Tab-separated table of C-alpha atoms in Angstrom:
chain	number	residue	atom	x	y	z
A	1	MET	CA	102.639	119.932	45.604
A	2	PHE	CA	101.205	117.466	48.142
A	3	LYS	CA	103.738	116.386	50.741
A	4	THR	CA	101.786	114.360	53.322
A	5	ILE	CA	99.337	111.937	51.751
A	6	LEU	CA	96.845	110.003	53.878
A	7	VAL	CA	95.996	106.581	52.476
A	8	PRO	CA	93.164	104.762	54.276
A	9	THR	CA	92.619	101.086	53.565
A	10	ASP	CA	89.870	98.606	54.302
A	11	GLY	CA	91.740	95.772	52.625
A	12	THR	CA	89.632	95.675	49.449
A	13	SER	CA	90.905	95.588	45.877
A	14	LEU	CA	89.680	99.177	45.473
A	15	SER	CA	91.844	100.207	48.407
A	16	GLU	CA	94.753	98.457	46.712
A	17	ARG	CA	94.216	100.671	43.652
A	18	ALA	CA	94.252	103.783	45.819
A	19	ILE	CA	97.417	102.574	47.570
A	20	SER	CA	99.173	101.985	44.247
A	21	ALA	CA	98.149	105.383	42.918
A	22	ALA	CA	99.208	107.165	46.099
A	23	VAL	CA	102.593	105.469	46.082
A	24	GLU	CA	103.166	106.340	42.413
A	25	PHE	CA	102.095	109.927	43.047
A	26	ALA	CA	104.402	110.253	46.056
A	27	LYS	CA	107.248	108.699	44.091
A	28	THR	CA	106.971	111.398	41.420
A	29	ASN	CA	106.857	114.172	44.032
A	30	PRO	CA	110.189	114.219	45.878
A	31	GLY	CA	109.826	114.831	49.582
A	32	SER	CA	106.301	113.423	49.734
A	33	LYS	CA	105.432	110.884	52.390
A	34	ILE	CA	102.526	108.553	52.954
A	35	ILE	CA	100.564	108.040	56.127
A	36	GLY	CA	98.879	104.651	55.810
A	37	ILE	CA	95.856	104.121	58.033
A	38	SER	CA	93.274	101.501	58.804
A	39	VAL	CA	90.484	102.153	61.271
A	40	ILE	CA	89.078	99.650	63.739
A	41	GLU	CA	85.487	100.466	64.630
A	42	LYS	CA	84.892	100.514	68.368
A	43	LEU	CA	82.441	98.002	69.711
A	44	PRO	CA	79.159	99.688	70.649
A	45	PHE	CA	79.383	98.199	74.148
A	46	THR	CA	82.013	97.129	76.649
A	47	PRO	CA	81.703	93.425	77.306
A	48	HIS	CA	82.599	92.189	80.778
A	49	GLY	CA	84.443	88.983	81.448
A	50	THR	CA	85.315	88.336	77.811
A	51	GLU	CA	88.898	87.185	78.311
A	52	GLY	CA	89.312	83.890	76.499
A	53	SER	CA	85.883	84.179	74.883
A	54	ASP	CA	84.992	84.257	71.208
A	55	LEU	CA	84.712	88.054	71.457
A	56	SER	CA	88.289	88.534	72.638
A	57	ASP	CA	89.434	86.194	69.841
A	58	TYR	CA	87.454	88.283	67.371
A	59	VAL	CA	89.026	91.532	68.629
A	60	ARG	CA	92.500	90.011	68.359
A	61	GLN	CA	91.792	88.812	64.810
A	62	VAL	CA	90.516	92.258	63.774
A	63	GLN	CA	93.667	93.878	65.164
A	64	GLU	CA	95.896	91.411	63.307
A	65	LEU	CA	93.996	91.939	60.059
A	66	THR	CA	94.186	95.710	60.435
A	67	ASN	CA	97.934	95.547	61.081
A	68	GLN	CA	98.322	93.445	57.917
A	69	ARG	CA	96.405	96.056	55.929
A	70	VAL	CA	98.676	98.937	56.930
A	71	ALA	CA	101.738	96.720	56.472
A	72	ARG	CA	100.659	96.322	52.837
A	73	ILE	CA	100.828	100.113	52.429
A	74	ALA	CA	104.274	100.231	54.031
A	75	GLU	CA	105.545	97.433	51.757
A	76	ALA	CA	104.297	99.183	48.612
A	77	ALA	CA	105.859	102.467	49.707
A	78	GLN	CA	109.165	100.851	50.640
A	79	ALA	CA	109.347	99.047	47.283
A	80	ALA	CA	108.964	102.429	45.549
A	81	GLY	CA	111.406	104.227	47.842
A	82	VAL	CA	108.682	106.399	49.359
A	83	SER	CA	108.694	107.447	53.011
A	84	CYS	CA	105.780	105.895	54.878
A	85	GLN	CA	104.377	105.834	58.377
A	86	THR	CA	101.491	103.576	59.323
A	87	VAL	CA	98.867	103.926	61.987
A	88	VAL	CA	95.929	101.910	63.238
A	89	LYS	CA	93.200	104.037	64.792
A	90	GLU	CA	90.244	102.957	66.844
A	91	SER	CA	87.187	105.104	66.222
A	92	ALA	CA	83.392	104.979	66.412
A	93	THR	CA	83.299	105.171	62.599
A	94	PRO	CA	85.945	104.875	59.879
A	95	HIS	CA	85.386	108.392	58.564
A	96	GLU	CA	85.946	109.911	62.008
A	97	GLY	CA	89.231	108.044	62.343
A	98	ILE	CA	90.303	109.200	58.887
A	99	LEU	CA	89.393	112.834	59.606
A	100	LYS	CA	91.265	112.806	62.935
A	101	ALA	CA	94.348	111.253	61.340
A	102	ALA	CA	94.326	113.811	58.515
A	103	ALA	CA	94.368	116.604	61.091
A	104	GLN	CA	96.850	114.919	63.441
A	105	TYR	CA	99.417	114.247	60.712
A	106	LYS	CA	98.756	117.551	58.897
A	107	CYS	CA	97.931	115.770	55.657
A	108	ASP	CA	97.393	117.873	52.576
A	109	CYS	CA	95.745	115.164	50.451
A	110	ILE	CA	93.844	111.889	50.868
A	111	PHE	CA	93.833	109.009	48.373
A	112	MET	CA	90.945	106.649	49.161
A	113	ALA	CA	88.562	104.133	47.635
A	114	SER	CA	84.802	104.332	47.316
A	115	HIS	CA	82.672	101.283	46.764
A	116	GLY	CA	80.021	103.316	44.965
A	117	ARG	CA	77.057	101.935	46.887
A	118	LYS	CA	73.667	103.031	45.662
A	119	GLY	CA	70.055	102.727	46.722
A	120	PHE	CA	69.195	100.904	49.932
A	121	SER	CA	72.756	99.737	50.423
A	122	LYS	CA	73.967	103.341	50.536
A	123	PHE	CA	71.097	104.325	52.803
A	124	PHE	CA	71.730	101.586	55.356
A	125	ILE	CA	75.501	101.258	55.152
A	126	GLY	CA	76.364	104.824	54.230
A	127	SER	CA	79.445	106.006	52.448
A	128	GLU	CA	82.508	106.621	54.557
A	129	THR	CA	84.123	108.342	51.574
A	130	GLN	CA	81.163	110.681	51.204
A	131	LYS	CA	81.361	111.517	54.914
A	132	VAL	CA	85.071	112.304	54.586
A	133	LEU	CA	84.394	114.510	51.541
A	134	ALA	CA	81.673	116.396	53.403
A	135	ASN	CA	83.856	117.130	56.425
A	136	ILE	CA	87.351	117.915	55.142
A	137	ASP	CA	88.935	120.909	53.504
A	138	ILE	CA	91.833	119.204	51.724
A	139	PRO	CA	91.739	117.438	48.322
A	140	VAL	CA	90.477	113.856	48.288
A	141	ILE	CA	91.250	111.652	45.335
A	142	VAL	CA	88.624	108.912	45.147
A	143	TYR	CA	89.069	105.558	43.424
A	144	ARG	CA	86.076	103.524	42.229
């Protein structure tokens, strides 16, 4: 069935549900592997002279947090005996990073969370899951 499963995480409890489901699915499908990903959104500008500033501390903290998120996927996979590779991507938007990773790693399925935003929240924030669904031709299993 599905052999290369992309599992994006943003560190939320919904992402944790998607991680657990993906690991269980991969465990029941011998030969399946997980590609765990978290996307760091690029800053909309390039600050000059930021070394040692609050901004460079912020960037470092975001990188550490993102590494912790993908490590969580790797730990869950390892505990279940599932092959896993993790990646941190930097992209203008999370959905673009997810789409590029799905193509790069030749994934045949994506397990991801959706926060189910509605109304103004959806209008202003948008749905990264919806953007992935609209731009990919492989199955996406969505957790809410």
